């Protein structure tokens, strides 16, 4: 298995584009995304690190600033408010009081937030034209909703606004399917459920004509040298899962060791990316 830095070597060759970490909640997507972003910035690239996951703590993981690296977070409430204001501004002048009230009611529906987040997601992906964008994505179900429903969202966006959509929305699926533009990195831990959920996600992505770039196996005890009987049994049980990923699922796979504490800060994230099996 490779170091994470070797995966970054391969990602770096495109010179720009989008890198998305995906997988079951709690497997370390935010840490892996931050480690990839820091590694690319350390090599002199302009990198934008963002998240669509309301539960993510990207800023806390980075714990400071780094030259060449910028941060953002898609805030559903802020995006919904901005989107609603835009639609009302563009449409209300052409509507009578009754039609305006119907539009306001329509914009209070739950799908408005999803559409607003979708537009913001497309906007972040479009930034990959100018440099590297690393996206710590939402859990699997939300992410697939964004990917699979793209065309349906476009129709709903046009229905609500009455206008054609921005280029970043229209080109989203094209960009996500382009392996020279977007690289999907599946993150899992060496346990049955996270690996099998990641494998199912990989098949869903392939049905959407998106081929994952690599897998990252996080929080592994492999080669840790423990003498504790319980941890030794845990390490032994990992072998079957790591072998399954390497031989069955992944074209590229990186390994990250178990951490007693979550890596926080640039130095810790760089050290994590250089970790290797013993």
Short mmCIF file of N, CA and C in Angstrom, two decimals, residues 47-50 58-60 62-64 69-73 124:
data_model
loop_
_atom_site.label_atom_id
_atom_site.label_comp_id
_atom_site.label_asym_id
_atom_site.label_seq_id
_atom_site.Cartn_x
_atom_site.Cartn_y
_atom_site.Cartn_z
N UNK A 47 -4.46 26.22 -3.62
CA UNK A 47 -5.43 25.20 -3.20
C UNK A 47 -6.57 25.86 -2.44
N UNK A 48 -7.79 25.44 -2.78
CA UNK A 48 -8.97 25.88 -2.04
C UNK A 48 -9.61 24.66 -1.39
N UNK A 49 -9.74 24.69 -0.08
CA UNK A 49 -10.31 23.57 0.69
C UNK A 49 -11.70 23.98 1.17
N UNK A 50 -12.70 23.16 0.82
CA UNK A 50 -14.07 23.51 1.16
C UNK A 50 -14.83 22.26 1.58
N UNK A 58 -13.47 21.69 9.09
CA UNK A 58 -12.25 21.86 8.30
C UNK A 58 -11.31 22.87 8.94
N UNK A 59 -11.83 24.01 9.37
CA UNK A 59 -10.98 25.05 9.95
C UNK A 59 -10.29 24.56 11.22
N UNK A 60 -11.01 23.81 12.05
CA UNK A 60 -10.40 23.29 13.28
C UNK A 60 -9.31 22.27 12.96
N UNK A 62 -7.41 22.18 10.22
CA UNK A 62 -6.23 22.90 9.71
C UNK A 62 -5.56 23.69 10.82
N UNK A 63 -6.35 24.29 11.71
CA UNK A 63 -5.86 25.01 12.89
C UNK A 63 -4.80 26.05 12.53
N UNK A 64 -5.13 26.93 11.62
CA UNK A 64 -4.21 28.00 11.26
C UNK A 64 -4.24 28.28 9.78
N UNK A 69 -3.16 28.35 0.56
CA UNK A 69 -4.34 27.55 0.91
C UNK A 69 -5.44 28.45 1.46
N UNK A 70 -6.62 28.38 0.83
CA UNK A 70 -7.78 29.12 1.30
C UNK A 70 -8.87 28.15 1.73
N UNK A 71 -9.75 28.61 2.59
CA UNK A 71 -10.81 27.77 3.17
C UNK A 71 -12.18 28.37 2.93
N UNK A 72 -13.17 27.50 2.83
CA UNK A 72 -14.56 27.96 2.82
C UNK A 72 -15.45 26.82 3.26
N UNK A 73 -16.70 27.16 3.57
CA UNK A 73 -17.69 26.16 3.94
C UNK A 73 -19.01 26.56 3.33
N UNK A 124 -18.23 25.79 -6.46
CA UNK A 124 -16.94 25.35 -5.93
C UNK A 124 -16.22 24.46 -6.94
#
